[in-house]
Amino acid sequence: MIRSVITAIVMVAATAVALVSPARAAAGEVYVALGDSAASGPLVPNQVLPDLGCWRSDRNYAHLTARAIGASVFRDVTCSGADTRDMYAPQGTDLGSVPPQLDALSADTTLVTVQIGANDVGLTGFIEDCLNLLPPPVGDACNDDYVVNGQDSWRVKTDALRPRLTTLAADIRARAPRARIFMVGYGTYAPPNGCYPRVPIIPSDANYVRATLQYFNRMLAEQAAAAGIGFIDLQTPSVGHDPCAAADTRWIEPYVPASPAAPFHPNARGMRGFADAVIPAVRGA
């Protein structure tokens, strides 16, 4: 989701890199985690090798879940910048190419989480576009820029993604026929009316960002249901932990992070909170 942002801070983040091998526990699940940077945890210590260009943390919610459920095999192939195409084809990163994410699946896989789609529609760029250092009338609202011929372009893009997600769920099932599969939603990125100027998105745009992400999460839940797989809601548990929250409360960092994390991405506290939603969901299935 954030290739351009990450490239600019590679040298700073390098100090947080640690060599971490895939999680292995006692007998249990064969767990594969798929997804983009919302799942990988860019800049959250510790960043793991190999595939450093994916900016994957050993404290992302998938790692925490694998430890909690006692996964015997854990393969985390989440990668910053990934979209649905990268499930099937090698993904180029700032530090080299990585294999298609679906290659991590196998016939003995018993659990899959997949958090994908935001990059297909460009949601991170959308949030960046709504940065507004000056309020109206000097600054210009972003929300009306996305209405084309009377249609909301973000909702059009979101709806166009539906068949790709249905196909993806079927392809995961074909490669991992024994697996319990969960589509994972995205967190809460803005409270009602925002908190301008602390997070410089004016109120009307904050409400638009909020409504757009809510629509996107509803689409994910609907497609998961249509495909006969599970859905894990991260939007609800992250209410009150958005970028407007205090530094010691928020799960998602604002434009200028106060904790090690990429802008508008989960910090370590957020990954712990998201794991608290994922773990009971996968255990209860």
Short mmCIF file of C-alpha atoms in Angstrom, two decimals:
data_model
loop_
_atom_site.label_atom_id
_atom_site.label_comp_id
_atom_site.label_asym_id
_atom_site.label_seq_id
_atom_site.Cartn_x
_atom_site.Cartn_y
_atom_site.Cartn_z
CA MET A 1 0.00 0.00 0.00
CA ILE A 2 2.85 2.37 0.63
CA ARG A 3 5.77 1.71 -1.70
CA SER A 4 6.62 5.37 -2.19
CA VAL A 5 6.49 6.14 1.54
CA ILE A 6 8.58 3.14 2.48
CA THR A 7 11.27 3.87 -0.11
CA ALA A 8 11.88 7.27 1.48
CA ILE A 9 12.49 5.81 4.93
CA VAL A 10 14.36 2.60 4.13
CA MET A 11 17.60 3.77 5.72
CA VAL A 12 15.89 4.84 8.94
CA ALA A 13 13.95 1.61 9.21
CA ALA A 14 16.97 -0.60 8.58
CA THR A 15 17.96 -0.37 12.23
CA ALA A 16 14.74 -2.17 13.16
CA VAL A 17 15.46 -5.20 10.99
CA ALA A 18 16.01 -8.55 12.67
CA LEU A 19 16.55 -12.00 11.26
CA VAL A 20 13.50 -14.01 12.30
CA SER A 21 12.67 -17.52 11.10
CA PRO A 22 9.09 -18.67 10.41
CA ALA A 23 7.10 -19.47 13.55
CA ARG A 24 6.93 -23.14 14.50
CA ALA A 25 5.12 -24.47 17.54
CA ALA A 26 3.98 -27.84 18.78
CA ALA A 27 1.50 -29.93 16.81
CA GLY A 28 -1.31 -27.85 15.38
CA GLU A 29 -2.35 -25.78 12.45
CA VAL A 30 -0.65 -25.34 9.09
CA TYR A 31 -1.36 -21.62 8.79
CA VAL A 32 -0.74 -19.41 5.74
CA ALA A 33 -1.19 -15.63 5.94
CA LEU A 34 -1.81 -13.71 2.71
CA GLY A 35 -2.24 -9.97 2.28
CA ASP A 36 -0.95 -6.45 1.84
CA SER A 37 0.75 -3.96 4.16
CA ALA A 38 -2.26 -3.72 6.47
CA ALA A 39 -1.42 -7.34 7.31
CA SER A 40 2.37 -7.31 6.96
CA GLY A 41 3.08 -4.48 9.43
CA PRO A 42 5.63 -2.22 7.71
CA LEU A 43 8.16 -0.65 10.10
CA VAL A 44 6.67 -2.37 13.15
CA PRO A 45 9.66 -3.99 14.91
CA ASN A 46 11.01 -6.47 14.11
CA GLN A 47 11.06 -6.56 10.33
CA VAL A 48 11.80 -10.08 9.14
CA LEU A 49 14.12 -11.62 6.60
CA PRO A 50 13.91 -12.88 3.92
CA ASP A 51 11.72 -10.74 1.65
CA LEU A 52 12.70 -7.54 3.43
CA GLY A 53 11.10 -5.56 0.60
CA CYS A 54 7.72 -6.77 1.85
CA TRP A 55 8.17 -4.89 5.13
CA ARG A 56 6.80 -7.71 7.25
CA SER A 57 6.84 -7.64 11.04
CA ASP A 58 7.26 -10.58 13.39
CA ARG A 59 4.62 -8.86 15.53
CA ASN A 60 1.92 -8.54 12.91
CA TYR A 61 -1.44 -10.09 13.73
CA ALA A 62 -0.68 -13.24 11.76
CA HIS A 63 2.50 -13.95 13.73
CA LEU A 64 0.70 -13.29 17.00
CA THR A 65 -2.15 -15.56 15.92
CA ALA A 66 0.22 -18.35 14.88
CA ARG A 67 1.84 -18.30 18.31
CA ALA A 68 -1.49 -18.18 20.13
CA ILE A 69 -3.01 -21.14 18.30
CA GLY A 70 0.18 -23.21 18.41
CA ALA A 71 0.64 -23.46 14.65
CA SER A 72 3.03 -26.27 13.76
CA VAL A 73 3.79 -24.64 10.41
CA PHE A 74 3.37 -20.95 9.69
CA ARG A 75 4.01 -19.26 6.36
CA ASP A 76 3.53 -15.49 6.33
CA VAL A 77 3.77 -14.13 2.77
CA THR A 78 1.97 -10.84 3.38
CA CYS A 79 3.70 -8.05 1.50
CA SER A 80 3.46 -4.27 1.38
CA GLY A 81 2.10 -3.06 -1.92
CA ALA A 82 0.33 -6.32 -2.75
CA ASP A 83 -2.93 -6.41 -4.66
CA THR A 84 -4.95 -9.33 -5.99
CA ARG A 85 -2.64 -9.74 -9.00
CA ASP A 86 0.21 -10.54 -6.61
CA MET A 87 -1.65 -13.58 -5.40
CA TYR A 88 -0.94 -15.16 -8.81
CA ALA A 89 2.22 -13.52 -10.14
CA PRO A 90 5.61 -12.48 -8.71
CA GLN A 91 5.47 -9.11 -6.97
CA GLY A 92 8.16 -6.52 -7.46
CA THR A 93 9.24 -4.73 -4.29
CA ASP A 94 11.79 -2.00 -3.60
CA LEU A 95 14.29 -4.72 -2.71
CA GLY A 96 13.55 -7.41 -5.28
CA SER A 97 10.84 -9.73 -6.47
CA VAL A 98 8.88 -12.18 -4.31
CA PRO A 99 6.91 -15.25 -5.44
CA PRO A 100 3.14 -15.29 -5.95
CA GLN A 101 1.46 -15.46 -2.57
CA LEU A 102 -0.73 -18.40 -3.49
CA ASP A 103 2.43 -20.48 -3.93
CA ALA A 104 2.60 -20.65 -0.11
CA LEU A 105 -0.56 -22.79 -0.03
CA SER A 106 -0.44 -26.57 0.03
CA ALA A 107 -2.80 -29.49 0.30
CA ASP A 108 -2.06 -29.80 4.02
CA THR A 109 -2.85 -26.14 4.80
CA THR A 110 -5.52 -25.98 7.50
CA LEU A 111 -5.92 -22.21 8.03
CA VAL A 112 -5.69 -19.21 5.69
CA THR A 113 -6.20 -15.52 6.41
CA VAL A 114 -6.25 -13.08 3.49
CA GLN A 115 -6.41 -9.29 3.77
CA ILE A 116 -6.31 -7.81 0.28
CA GLY A 117 -8.04 -5.34 -2.01
CA ALA A 118 -7.13 -1.87 -0.74
CA ASN A 119 -4.33 -1.50 -3.27
CA ASP A 120 -6.53 -2.71 -6.10
CA VAL A 121 -8.70 0.38 -5.65
CA GLY A 122 -5.95 2.75 -4.44
CA LEU A 123 -7.27 3.50 -0.97
CA THR A 124 -3.90 4.62 0.40
CA GLY A 125 -3.44 7.16 -2.37
CA PHE A 126 -6.95 8.36 -1.65
CA ILE A 127 -6.11 9.07 2.01
CA GLU A 128 -2.91 10.84 0.95
CA ASP A 129 -4.91 12.98 -1.50
CA CYS A 130 -7.18 14.15 1.32
CA LEU A 131 -4.30 15.67 3.30
CA ASN A 132 -5.27 19.33 3.67
CA LEU A 133 -2.93 21.64 5.55
CA LEU A 134 -5.27 24.60 5.09
CA PRO A 135 -9.01 24.41 5.80
CA PRO A 136 -11.63 25.80 3.39
CA PRO A 137 -12.01 28.26 1.82
CA VAL A 138 -8.22 28.24 1.27
CA GLY A 139 -7.89 24.47 1.24
CA ASP A 140 -10.05 22.42 -1.08
CA ALA A 141 -12.11 19.40 -0.01
CA CYS A 142 -11.14 16.17 -1.74
CA ASN A 143 -14.43 14.30 -1.57
CA ASP A 144 -16.07 16.05 -4.52
CA ASP A 145 -13.11 15.15 -6.75
CA TYR A 146 -14.25 11.54 -6.80
CA VAL A 147 -17.76 12.03 -8.12
CA VAL A 148 -17.70 11.41 -11.87
CA ASN A 149 -20.90 11.65 -13.91
CA GLY A 150 -22.89 11.46 -10.71
CA GLN A 151 -21.16 8.29 -9.53
CA ASP A 152 -18.74 7.86 -6.66
CA SER A 153 -15.59 6.52 -8.33
CA TRP A 154 -14.43 4.72 -5.16
CA ARG A 155 -17.65 2.77 -4.92
CA VAL A 156 -17.43 1.92 -8.62
CA LYS A 157 -13.88 0.59 -8.10
CA THR A 158 -14.95 -1.26 -4.97
CA ASP A 159 -17.84 -2.99 -6.74
CA ALA A 160 -15.58 -3.89 -9.68
CA LEU A 161 -13.37 -5.81 -7.26
CA ARG A 162 -16.15 -8.19 -6.20
CA PRO A 163 -15.67 -10.89 -8.87
CA ARG A 164 -11.89 -10.93 -8.36
CA LEU A 165 -12.36 -11.66 -4.66
CA THR A 166 -14.85 -14.43 -5.39
CA THR A 167 -12.36 -15.97 -7.81
CA LEU A 168 -9.53 -15.59 -5.30
CA ALA A 169 -11.50 -17.40 -2.61
CA ALA A 170 -12.19 -20.27 -5.02
CA ASP A 171 -8.52 -20.46 -6.02
CA ILE A 172 -7.42 -20.57 -2.38
CA ARG A 173 -9.92 -23.38 -1.80
CA ALA A 174 -8.61 -25.29 -4.81
CA ARG A 175 -5.03 -25.16 -3.52
CA ALA A 176 -5.91 -25.73 0.13
CA PRO A 177 -9.05 -27.88 0.16
CA ARG A 178 -8.80 -28.69 3.89
CA ALA A 179 -8.33 -25.10 5.02
CA ARG A 180 -10.61 -22.82 6.97
CA ILE A 181 -10.39 -19.56 5.03
CA PHE A 182 -10.99 -16.08 6.42
CA MET A 183 -11.13 -12.78 4.60
CA VAL A 184 -9.94 -10.03 6.93
CA GLY A 185 -11.36 -6.51 6.78
CA TYR A 186 -9.61 -3.20 7.36
CA GLY A 187 -9.58 -1.03 10.47
CA THR A 188 -11.17 2.32 11.33
CA TYR A 189 -9.18 5.16 9.78
CA ALA A 190 -11.25 8.16 10.86
CA PRO A 191 -13.82 9.00 13.56
CA PRO A 192 -16.93 11.02 12.68
CA ASN A 193 -15.82 14.51 11.54
CA GLY A 194 -12.14 13.65 12.03
CA CYS A 195 -9.95 15.76 14.30
CA TYR A 196 -8.65 18.60 12.15
CA PRO A 197 -5.97 19.96 12.41
CA ARG A 198 -4.38 17.21 14.54
CA VAL A 199 -4.91 14.87 11.61
CA PRO A 200 -5.19 17.35 8.72
CA ILE A 201 -8.24 15.96 6.97
CA ILE A 202 -11.14 18.42 7.08
CA PRO A 203 -14.41 17.15 8.61
CA SER A 204 -16.29 16.58 5.36
CA ASP A 205 -13.37 14.62 3.94
CA ALA A 206 -12.93 12.64 7.17
CA ASN A 207 -16.55 11.57 6.91
CA TYR A 208 -16.01 10.66 3.27
CA VAL A 209 -12.93 8.58 4.12
CA ARG A 210 -14.90 6.89 6.88
CA ALA A 211 -17.89 6.12 4.63
CA THR A 212 -15.64 4.87 1.82
CA LEU A 213 -13.82 2.42 4.10
CA GLN A 214 -17.10 1.27 5.64
CA TYR A 215 -18.47 0.54 2.17
CA PHE A 216 -15.26 -1.30 1.27
CA ASN A 217 -15.46 -3.46 4.40
CA ARG A 218 -19.12 -4.25 3.73
CA MET A 219 -18.14 -5.38 0.25
CA LEU A 220 -15.44 -7.68 1.68
CA ALA A 221 -17.92 -9.19 4.14
CA GLU A 222 -20.50 -9.72 1.40
CA GLN A 223 -18.00 -11.38 -0.93
CA ALA A 224 -16.73 -13.61 1.83
CA ALA A 225 -20.29 -14.74 2.54
CA ALA A 226 -20.96 -15.30 -1.16
CA ALA A 227 -17.80 -17.42 -1.43
CA GLY A 228 -18.66 -19.45 1.66
CA ILE A 229 -15.62 -18.36 3.67
CA GLY A 230 -15.30 -16.54 6.97
CA PHE A 231 -14.97 -12.80 7.50
CA ILE A 232 -13.10 -11.13 10.35
CA ASP A 233 -14.19 -7.58 11.17
CA LEU A 234 -11.35 -5.26 12.22
CA GLN A 235 -13.35 -2.07 11.77
CA THR A 236 -15.53 -2.50 14.86
CA PRO A 237 -12.81 -3.36 17.42
CA SER A 238 -10.65 -0.47 16.19
CA VAL A 239 -13.30 2.21 16.82
CA GLY A 240 -11.71 4.71 19.19
CA HIS A 241 -8.23 3.55 18.19
CA ASP A 242 -8.03 5.44 14.89
CA PRO A 243 -5.31 7.96 13.94
CA CYS A 244 -7.14 10.69 15.89
CA ALA A 245 -6.76 8.83 19.18
CA ALA A 246 -4.01 9.62 21.68
CA ALA A 247 -0.60 8.16 20.93
CA ASP A 248 -0.91 5.61 23.74
CA THR A 249 -4.37 4.52 22.54
CA ARG A 250 -4.35 4.49 18.78
CA TRP A 251 -3.84 1.36 16.72
CA ILE A 252 -3.36 3.12 13.38
CA GLU A 253 -0.80 5.88 12.99
CA PRO A 254 -1.53 9.28 11.36
CA TYR A 255 0.47 11.05 8.65
CA VAL A 256 3.35 11.56 11.09
CA PRO A 257 3.63 8.38 13.16
CA ALA A 258 4.55 8.58 16.84
CA SER A 259 5.25 4.84 17.02
CA PRO A 260 7.23 2.64 14.62
CA ALA A 261 4.77 2.08 11.78
CA ALA A 262 4.03 3.43 8.34
CA PRO A 263 1.54 6.31 8.03
CA PHE A 264 -2.09 5.15 8.19
CA HIS A 265 -1.00 1.62 9.04
CA PRO A 266 -1.24 -0.41 12.24
CA ASN A 267 1.39 0.01 14.93
CA ALA A 268 2.39 -2.79 17.33
CA ARG A 269 -0.54 -1.98 19.63
CA GLY A 270 -2.87 -2.18 16.65
CA MET A 271 -1.48 -5.51 15.55
CA ARG A 272 -2.07 -6.83 19.07
CA GLY A 273 -5.63 -5.51 18.99
CA PHE A 274 -6.26 -7.03 15.57
CA ALA A 275 -4.81 -10.35 16.73
CA ASP A 276 -7.31 -10.25 19.61
CA ALA A 277 -10.05 -10.21 16.96
CA VAL A 278 -8.47 -12.81 14.67
CA ILE A 279 -7.55 -15.43 17.28
CA PRO A 280 -11.06 -16.19 18.62
CA ALA A 281 -12.47 -16.10 15.09
CA VAL A 282 -10.09 -18.76 13.77
CA ARG A 283 -10.32 -20.84 16.94
CA GLY A 284 -14.09 -20.85 16.89
CA ALA A 285 -14.46 -21.94 13.28
#
